[in-house]
mmCIF file of C-alpha atoms in Angstrom:
data_model
loop_
_atom_site.group_PDB
_atom_site.id
_atom_site.type_symbol
_atom_site.label_atom_id
_atom_site.label_comp_id
_atom_site.label_asym_id
_atom_site.label_seq_id
_atom_site.Cartn_x
_atom_site.Cartn_y
_atom_site.Cartn_z
ATOM 1 C CA MET A 12 -0.438 -0.323 -0.021
ATOM 2 C CA SER A 13 1.019 3.412 -1.086
ATOM 3 C CA ASP A 14 0.844 5.970 1.688
ATOM 4 C CA SER A 15 -1.397 8.407 0.127
ATOM 5 C CA VAL A 16 -4.604 7.983 -1.975
ATOM 6 C CA ARG A 17 -6.524 10.266 -4.328
ATOM 7 C CA ILE A 18 -10.467 10.609 -3.471
ATOM 8 C CA ILE A 19 -12.663 12.552 -6.415
ATOM 9 C CA GLU A 20 -15.838 13.968 -4.450
ATOM 10 C CA MET A 21 -18.595 12.618 -6.392
ATOM 11 C CA GLY A 22 -21.410 14.669 -4.020
ATOM 12 C CA PRO A 23 -22.324 17.781 -5.900
ATOM 13 C CA ARG A 24 -23.413 15.127 -8.909
ATOM 14 C CA ASP A 25 -23.296 11.722 -8.543
ATOM 15 C CA GLY A 26 -25.057 12.315 -4.898
ATOM 16 C CA LEU A 27 -27.398 15.249 -5.753
ATOM 17 C CA GLN A 28 -28.852 13.663 -9.295
ATOM 18 C CA ASN A 29 -30.319 11.034 -8.055
ATOM 19 C CA GLU A 30 -32.220 12.947 -4.825
ATOM 20 C CA LYS A 31 -35.626 13.459 -5.351
ATOM 21 C CA THR A 32 -35.326 16.859 -3.425
ATOM 22 C CA SER A 33 -33.913 19.550 -5.811
ATOM 23 C CA VAL A 34 -30.861 21.682 -4.289
ATOM 24 C CA SER A 35 -30.610 25.131 -5.481
ATOM 25 C CA VAL A 36 -27.659 26.465 -7.318
ATOM 26 C CA GLU A 37 -26.749 28.398 -3.995
ATOM 27 C CA ALA A 38 -26.896 25.719 -1.923
ATOM 28 C CA ARG A 39 -24.640 23.479 -4.477
ATOM 29 C CA ILE A 40 -22.018 26.272 -4.850
ATOM 30 C CA ALA A 41 -22.061 26.399 -0.605
ATOM 31 C CA PHE A 42 -21.969 22.371 -0.649
ATOM 32 C CA ILE A 43 -18.856 22.369 -2.823
ATOM 33 C CA GLU A 44 -16.887 25.275 -1.411
ATOM 34 C CA ALA A 45 -17.305 23.449 1.911
ATOM 35 C CA LEU A 46 -15.961 20.480 0.417
ATOM 36 C CA VAL A 47 -12.969 21.861 -1.185
ATOM 37 C CA ALA A 48 -12.075 23.533 2.079
ATOM 38 C CA ALA A 49 -12.656 20.178 3.664
ATOM 39 C CA GLY A 50 -9.493 19.176 1.575
ATOM 40 C CA LEU A 51 -11.330 17.411 -1.429
ATOM 41 C CA ASP A 52 -9.770 18.973 -4.215
ATOM 42 C CA THR A 53 -11.226 17.480 -7.067
ATOM 43 C CA VAL A 54 -14.932 17.678 -7.050
ATOM 44 C CA GLU A 55 -17.286 17.110 -9.836
ATOM 45 C CA VAL A 56 -19.498 19.592 -9.741
ATOM 46 C CA GLY A 57 -22.671 19.192 -12.286
ATOM 47 C CA ALA A 58 -24.284 17.637 -15.553
ATOM 48 C CA PHE A 59 -24.898 19.090 -18.922
ATOM 49 C CA VAL A 60 -27.353 16.787 -19.727
ATOM 50 C CA SER A 61 -31.467 17.404 -20.261
ATOM 51 C CA PRO A 62 -32.985 18.879 -17.499
ATOM 52 C CA LYS A 63 -35.974 16.980 -18.293
ATOM 53 C CA ALA A 64 -34.338 13.860 -18.117
ATOM 54 C CA ILE A 65 -32.183 14.991 -14.722
ATOM 55 C CA PRO A 66 -33.921 17.792 -13.335
ATOM 56 C CA GLN A 67 -31.589 18.100 -10.400
ATOM 57 C CA MET A 68 -28.517 18.837 -12.746
ATOM 58 C CA ALA A 69 -30.560 21.924 -14.036
ATOM 59 C CA SER A 70 -28.407 25.276 -14.032
ATOM 60 C CA SER A 71 -25.126 23.302 -13.794
ATOM 61 C CA ASP A 72 -23.280 26.177 -15.859
ATOM 62 C CA ALA A 73 -24.247 28.656 -12.854
ATOM 63 C CA VAL A 74 -23.101 26.399 -10.372
ATOM 64 C CA LEU A 75 -19.635 25.879 -12.658
ATOM 65 C CA ARG A 76 -19.250 29.606 -12.793
ATOM 66 C CA GLY A 77 -19.856 29.966 -9.372
ATOM 67 C CA VAL A 78 -17.108 28.163 -8.082
ATOM 68 C CA ALA A 79 -14.889 29.592 -10.560
ATOM 69 C CA HIS A 80 -13.637 31.811 -7.590
ATOM 70 C CA VAL A 81 -12.212 28.877 -5.468
ATOM 71 C CA LYS A 82 -8.569 28.220 -5.869
ATOM 72 C CA GLY A 83 -6.024 25.166 -5.457
ATOM 73 C CA ALA A 84 -9.281 22.888 -6.790
ATOM 74 C CA GLU A 85 -10.281 20.976 -9.959
ATOM 75 C CA PHE A 86 -13.706 20.528 -10.796
ATOM 76 C CA HIS A 87 -15.312 18.047 -12.993
ATOM 77 C CA VAL A 88 -18.307 17.851 -15.242
ATOM 78 C CA LEU A 89 -20.329 15.163 -17.110
ATOM 79 C CA VAL A 90 -21.136 15.626 -20.689
ATOM 80 C CA PRO A 91 -23.173 13.245 -22.827
ATOM 81 C CA ASN A 92 -22.360 14.604 -26.176
ATOM 82 C CA GLU A 93 -21.274 17.406 -28.333
ATOM 83 C CA LYS A 94 -24.101 19.754 -27.307
ATOM 84 C CA GLY A 95 -23.263 19.000 -23.602
ATOM 85 C CA TYR A 96 -19.680 19.832 -24.344
ATOM 86 C CA ASP A 97 -20.490 22.971 -25.779
ATOM 87 C CA ALA A 98 -22.232 24.099 -22.932
ATOM 88 C CA ALA A 99 -19.826 23.009 -20.570
ATOM 89 C CA ARG A 100 -17.089 24.856 -22.461
ATOM 90 C CA ALA A 101 -19.248 27.947 -22.366
ATOM 91 C CA ALA A 102 -19.315 27.586 -18.749
ATOM 92 C CA GLY A 103 -15.567 27.553 -18.316
ATOM 93 C CA ALA A 104 -15.161 23.696 -18.092
ATOM 94 C CA LYS A 105 -11.511 22.687 -17.729
ATOM 95 C CA VAL A 106 -12.330 18.828 -17.036
ATOM 96 C CA VAL A 107 -15.241 16.945 -18.273
ATOM 97 C CA SER A 108 -15.975 13.490 -18.118
ATOM 98 C CA VAL A 109 -18.071 11.134 -20.558
ATOM 99 C CA PHE A 110 -19.783 7.564 -19.933
ATOM 100 C CA ALA A 111 -20.530 4.185 -21.403
ATOM 101 C CA ALA A 112 -21.939 1.326 -19.563
ATOM 102 C CA ALA A 113 -20.588 -2.576 -19.946
ATOM 103 C CA SER A 114 -23.864 -4.050 -20.315
ATOM 104 C CA GLU A 115 -26.341 -3.231 -23.613
ATOM 105 C CA GLY A 116 -29.367 -3.452 -20.883
ATOM 106 C CA PHE A 117 -28.053 -0.366 -18.855
ATOM 107 C CA SER A 118 -26.991 1.205 -22.076
ATOM 108 C CA ARG A 119 -30.643 0.798 -23.685
ATOM 109 C CA ALA A 120 -32.353 2.174 -20.113
ATOM 110 C CA ASN A 121 -30.073 4.505 -19.119
ATOM 111 C CA ILE A 122 -29.266 6.503 -22.450
ATOM 112 C CA ASN A 123 -31.241 4.949 -24.910
ATOM 113 C CA CYS A 124 -28.602 3.895 -27.282
ATOM 114 C CA THR A 125 -26.312 0.555 -27.457
ATOM 115 C CA ILE A 126 -22.786 0.670 -26.067
ATOM 116 C CA ALA A 127 -21.378 1.507 -29.644
ATOM 117 C CA GLU A 128 -23.902 4.181 -30.250
ATOM 118 C CA SER A 129 -23.052 5.867 -27.282
ATOM 119 C CA ILE A 130 -19.229 5.762 -28.040
ATOM 120 C CA GLY A 131 -20.312 7.423 -31.595
ATOM 121 C CA ARG A 132 -22.066 10.211 -29.143
ATOM 122 C CA PHE A 133 -18.953 11.062 -27.452
ATOM 123 C CA LYS A 134 -16.093 10.294 -30.107
ATOM 124 C CA PRO A 135 -16.253 13.744 -31.342
ATOM 125 C CA VAL A 136 -16.277 15.478 -27.955
ATOM 126 C CA LEU A 137 -12.754 13.144 -26.962
ATOM 127 C CA ALA A 138 -11.383 14.712 -30.211
ATOM 128 C CA ARG A 139 -12.435 18.583 -29.546
ATOM 129 C CA ALA A 140 -11.379 18.291 -26.247
ATOM 130 C CA LYS A 141 -8.169 16.907 -27.155
ATOM 131 C CA ALA A 142 -7.667 20.119 -29.617
ATOM 132 C CA ASP A 143 -9.105 22.661 -27.089
ATOM 133 C CA GLY A 144 -6.883 20.990 -24.186
ATOM 134 C CA VAL A 145 -9.675 19.975 -22.058
ATOM 135 C CA LYS A 146 -8.824 16.928 -19.903
ATOM 136 C CA VAL A 147 -11.558 14.068 -20.157
ATOM 137 C CA ARG A 148 -12.357 11.470 -17.769
ATOM 138 C CA GLY A 149 -14.290 8.408 -18.639
ATOM 139 C CA TYR A 150 -16.735 5.959 -16.701
ATOM 140 C CA ILE A 151 -17.893 2.624 -17.048
ATOM 141 C CA SER A 152 -21.182 1.794 -15.696
ATOM 142 C CA CYS A 153 -22.477 -1.739 -14.255
ATOM 143 C CA VAL A 154 -18.839 -3.197 -13.696
ATOM 144 C CA LEU A 155 -19.862 -5.808 -11.616
ATOM 145 C CA GLY A 156 -23.010 -6.683 -12.655
ATOM 146 C CA CYS A 157 -26.252 -5.222 -14.222
ATOM 147 C CA PRO A 158 -29.771 -5.144 -13.087
ATOM 148 C CA PHE A 159 -30.896 -6.054 -16.813
ATOM 149 C CA ASP A 160 -28.372 -8.726 -17.969
ATOM 150 C CA GLY A 161 -27.090 -9.742 -14.695
ATOM 151 C CA GLU A 162 -23.188 -11.237 -14.411
ATOM 152 C CA ILE A 163 -20.684 -9.095 -16.337
ATOM 153 C CA GLU A 164 -17.855 -10.364 -17.995
ATOM 154 C CA PRO A 165 -14.625 -8.786 -16.964
ATOM 155 C CA LYS A 166 -13.438 -8.797 -20.379
ATOM 156 C CA ALA A 167 -16.467 -6.848 -21.797
ATOM 157 C CA VAL A 168 -14.869 -4.305 -18.922
ATOM 158 C CA ALA A 169 -11.323 -4.482 -20.436
ATOM 159 C CA ASP A 170 -12.572 -4.026 -24.042
ATOM 160 C CA LEU A 171 -14.615 -0.769 -23.578
ATOM 161 C CA ALA A 172 -11.952 0.392 -20.702
ATOM 162 C CA SER A 173 -9.343 -0.054 -23.387
ATOM 163 C CA THR A 174 -11.626 1.479 -26.240
ATOM 164 C CA LEU A 175 -12.170 4.929 -23.861
ATOM 165 C CA PHE A 176 -8.355 4.901 -22.989
ATOM 166 C CA GLU A 177 -7.282 5.074 -26.606
ATOM 167 C CA LEU A 178 -9.620 7.468 -27.651
ATOM 168 C CA GLY A 179 -8.028 9.701 -25.106
ATOM 169 C CA CYS A 180 -9.455 9.254 -21.494
ATOM 170 C CA TYR A 181 -6.539 10.237 -19.058
ATOM 171 C CA GLU A 182 -8.648 8.105 -16.099
ATOM 172 C CA ILE A 183 -10.994 5.075 -16.563
ATOM 173 C CA SER A 184 -13.554 5.566 -13.852
ATOM 174 C CA LEU A 185 -14.521 1.823 -13.182
ATOM 175 C CA GLY A 186 -18.344 1.911 -11.941
ATOM 176 C CA ASP A 187 -20.015 -0.757 -9.757
ATOM 177 C CA THR A 188 -23.199 1.394 -10.368
ATOM 178 C CA ILE A 189 -26.138 -0.990 -8.591
ATOM 179 C CA GLY A 190 -23.436 -2.220 -5.400
ATOM 180 C CA VAL A 191 -23.641 -6.023 -6.549
ATOM 181 C CA GLY A 192 -19.897 -6.473 -6.446
ATOM 182 C CA THR A 193 -17.556 -8.393 -4.233
ATOM 183 C CA PRO A 194 -13.982 -8.168 -3.478
ATOM 184 C CA SER A 195 -13.201 -11.224 -5.466
ATOM 185 C CA LYS A 196 -15.152 -10.256 -8.311
ATOM 186 C CA ALA A 197 -13.393 -7.108 -8.251
ATOM 187 C CA LYS A 198 -10.040 -8.237 -8.234
ATOM 188 C CA GLU A 199 -11.026 -10.386 -11.081
ATOM 189 C CA MET A 200 -12.163 -7.249 -13.042
ATOM 190 C CA LEU A 201 -9.496 -4.841 -12.247
ATOM 191 C CA ARG A 202 -6.806 -7.748 -13.205
ATOM 192 C CA ALA A 203 -8.523 -8.068 -16.573
ATOM 193 C CA VAL A 204 -8.816 -3.835 -16.995
ATOM 194 C CA SER A 205 -5.068 -3.486 -15.745
ATOM 195 C CA ALA A 206 -3.847 -6.116 -18.340
ATOM 196 C CA ASN A 207 -4.180 -3.637 -21.368
ATOM 197 C CA ILE A 208 -4.585 0.057 -19.250
ATOM 198 C CA PRO A 209 -1.792 1.178 -16.378
ATOM 199 C CA VAL A 210 -3.682 0.522 -12.722
ATOM 200 C CA GLY A 211 -2.454 4.435 -12.205
ATOM 201 C CA LYS A 212 -4.913 5.176 -15.016
ATOM 202 C CA LEU A 213 -7.660 3.802 -13.242
ATOM 203 C CA ALA A 214 -10.268 4.641 -10.356
ATOM 204 C CA MET A 215 -12.816 2.530 -8.235
ATOM 205 C CA HIS A 216 -16.601 3.832 -8.341
ATOM 206 C CA PHE A 217 -18.256 1.637 -5.812
ATOM 207 C CA HIS A 218 -21.576 1.732 -4.601
ATOM 208 C CA ASP A 219 -22.578 0.486 -1.609
ATOM 209 C CA THR A 220 -26.144 -0.877 -2.142
ATOM 210 C CA TYR A 221 -25.079 -4.555 -0.508
ATOM 211 C CA GLY A 222 -22.736 -2.717 1.792
ATOM 212 C CA GLN A 223 -19.576 -4.304 -0.009
ATOM 213 C CA ALA A 224 -17.876 -0.984 -0.977
ATOM 214 C CA LEU A 225 -15.544 -0.580 1.650
ATOM 215 C CA ALA A 226 -14.272 -4.209 0.671
ATOM 216 C CA ASN A 227 -14.163 -3.733 -2.605
ATOM 217 C CA LEU A 228 -12.103 -0.697 -2.431
ATOM 218 C CA TYR A 229 -9.811 -2.293 -0.204
ATOM 219 C CA ALA A 230 -9.427 -5.060 -2.503
ATOM 220 C CA GLY A 231 -8.652 -3.044 -5.601
ATOM 221 C CA MET A 232 -6.077 -1.100 -3.589
ATOM 222 C CA GLU A 233 -4.437 -4.400 -3.125
ATOM 223 C CA GLU A 234 -4.457 -4.796 -7.046
ATOM 224 C CA GLY A 235 -2.468 -1.151 -7.190
ATOM 225 C CA VAL A 236 -5.423 1.435 -7.677
ATOM 226 C CA ARG A 237 -4.932 4.889 -5.699
ATOM 227 C CA VAL A 238 -7.959 6.915 -6.922
ATOM 228 C CA ILE A 239 -11.499 6.645 -5.127
ATOM 229 C CA ASP A 240 -14.666 7.953 -6.036
ATOM 230 C CA ALA A 241 -16.687 8.629 -3.345
ATOM 231 C CA ALA A 242 -19.756 11.327 -2.232
ATOM 232 C CA ALA A 243 -19.981 12.825 1.385
ATOM 233 C CA GLY A 244 -22.950 11.329 3.426
ATOM 234 C CA GLY A 245 -23.257 8.842 1.028
ATOM 235 C CA LEU A 246 -25.385 10.654 -1.462
ATOM 236 C CA GLY A 247 -27.280 9.172 -4.071
ATOM 237 C CA GLY A 248 -28.307 5.860 -5.590
ATOM 238 C CA CYS A 249 -29.416 4.323 -8.488
ATOM 239 C CA PRO A 250 -33.254 4.336 -10.310
ATOM 240 C CA TYR A 251 -32.434 1.080 -11.062
ATOM 241 C CA ALA A 252 -31.377 -0.636 -8.207
ATOM 242 C CA PRO A 253 -33.885 -0.895 -5.437
ATOM 243 C CA GLY A 254 -32.619 -0.048 -1.998
ATOM 244 C CA ALA A 255 -29.457 1.494 -3.422
ATOM 245 C CA THR A 256 -27.861 3.538 -1.193
ATOM 246 C CA GLY A 257 -25.474 5.551 -3.348
ATOM 247 C CA ASN A 258 -21.930 5.701 -4.037
ATOM 248 C CA VAL A 259 -19.590 5.143 -0.922
ATOM 249 C CA ALA A 260 -19.255 7.265 1.541
ATOM 250 C CA THR A 261 -16.483 9.933 1.460
ATOM 251 C CA GLU A 262 -16.337 9.757 5.405
ATOM 252 C CA ASP A 263 -16.683 6.229 5.678
ATOM 253 C CA VAL A 264 -13.461 6.080 3.171
ATOM 254 C CA VAL A 265 -11.547 8.598 4.761
ATOM 255 C CA TYR A 266 -11.909 6.925 8.331
ATOM 256 C CA MET A 267 -10.844 3.413 6.617
ATOM 257 C CA LEU A 268 -7.931 5.270 4.979
ATOM 258 C CA GLU A 269 -6.533 7.174 7.537
ATOM 259 C CA GLY A 270 -6.699 4.545 9.651
ATOM 260 C CA MET A 271 -4.581 2.635 7.622
ATOM 261 C CA GLY A 272 -1.922 5.619 8.007
ATOM 262 C CA ILE A 273 -2.471 6.330 4.121
ATOM 263 C CA ARG A 274 -3.040 9.843 3.767
ATOM 264 C CA THR A 275 -6.050 11.572 2.152
ATOM 265 C CA GLY A 276 -5.856 15.062 2.975
ATOM 266 C CA VAL A 277 -9.344 15.527 4.332
ATOM 267 C CA ASP A 278 -10.146 17.261 7.320
ATOM 268 C CA MET A 279 -12.708 14.838 9.079
ATOM 269 C CA ASP A 280 -14.563 17.781 10.939
ATOM 270 C CA ARG A 281 -14.677 19.552 8.240
ATOM 271 C CA LEU A 282 -16.187 17.265 5.565
ATOM 272 C CA LEU A 283 -19.131 16.049 8.346
ATOM 273 C CA ALA A 284 -19.884 19.853 8.908
ATOM 274 C CA ALA A 285 -20.276 19.772 4.688
ATOM 275 C CA THR A 286 -22.371 16.768 4.822
ATOM 276 C CA ASN A 287 -24.320 18.050 7.943
ATOM 277 C CA ALA A 288 -25.230 21.219 5.941
ATOM 278 C CA MET A 289 -26.474 19.325 2.623
ATOM 279 C CA SER A 290 -28.095 16.353 5.070
ATOM 280 C CA GLY A 291 -30.102 19.536 6.481
ATOM 281 C CA VAL A 292 -31.020 20.892 2.993
ATOM 282 C CA LEU A 293 -32.151 17.420 2.156
ATOM 283 C CA GLY A 294 -33.547 16.944 5.172
ATOM 284 C CA LYS A 295 -32.762 13.748 5.882
ATOM 285 C CA PRO A 296 -29.706 12.440 7.723
ATOM 286 C CA PRO A 297 -26.414 10.953 6.188
ATOM 287 C CA VAL A 298 -26.149 7.274 5.242
ATOM 288 C CA SER A 299 -22.728 7.557 6.050
ATOM 289 C CA ARG A 300 -21.704 4.962 8.865
ATOM 290 C CA VAL A 301 -18.924 7.096 9.941
ATOM 291 C CA ALA A 302 -21.024 10.674 9.726
ATOM 292 C CA SER A 303 -23.492 9.160 11.739
ATOM 293 C CA ALA A 304 -21.621 8.086 14.424
ATOM 294 C CA LEU A 305 -19.604 11.246 14.907
ATOM 295 C CA ASN A 306 -22.861 13.264 14.503
ATOM 296 C CA ALA A 307 -24.199 11.040 17.616
ATOM 297 C CA LYS A 308 -20.598 11.490 19.953
ATOM 298 C CA LYS A 309 -21.311 15.054 19.128
ATOM 299 C CA ARG A 310 -24.824 14.850 20.493
ATOM 300 C CA ARG A 311 -23.495 12.817 23.599
ATOM 301 C CA ALA A 312 -20.795 15.510 23.951
ATOM 302 C CA VAL A 313 -23.094 18.124 24.344
ATOM 303 C CA SER A 314 -26.335 16.482 26.181
#
């Protein structure tokens, strides 16, 4: 194990886009500012998608412009096609993300096209981004299981990851979108992908539906992956995964890593404050086990 891990904060995008409560631009900006102040210097802040499809991501341009003053941070936005890329660039985006699924069933259900068609949509995005000097991160959904197609072969994930990498994605984030993976399956998948792509170019994006995310992350770290996507408070979920609890909670990841002597650069007290503030906006407590435990400890201390 190395002595540091890079955490990519997903809460303002992957977290909030699945919440039933819409969050104002001002509250989203305040959330991002608080996360950066906690030491999370890479944050995905929005998605340039149709507001009809994902109303929670409406006004992502205003959010991106609203955090432009924040120094020392890198802000990512999701773009599905050239139209989204145009809007993102107009708002000042310097890093964009594109996404594909490792299963045909999920691709059709989620973005209404085949895997090949999805690649066709963002090929011109990657070409233009390269010309513009914009970095592109690639996401792959359902790398450890699909709600429609079931088991996913590691080779299917590896082939798609290679395609994204060859097209110019600087990093490939491998997503257990419905949180069904286990450590042995995570290792098998990562070994298949890293056979063709340097492990330093891979990230893990594991959801915690079945309570396996931390174990899967640890297994991935044993394989050499040092980039982890996480969402403050465990925000989010997947509309195709009943009971999904969202991405692994940033607090839980930080607690595990720091307890192992692995640096994250994250201030837990400030992270907890950011999570609690957003929980107040959403009107529900955080899913994070660590946040819940620390909040209970604070309540006991003042009672």
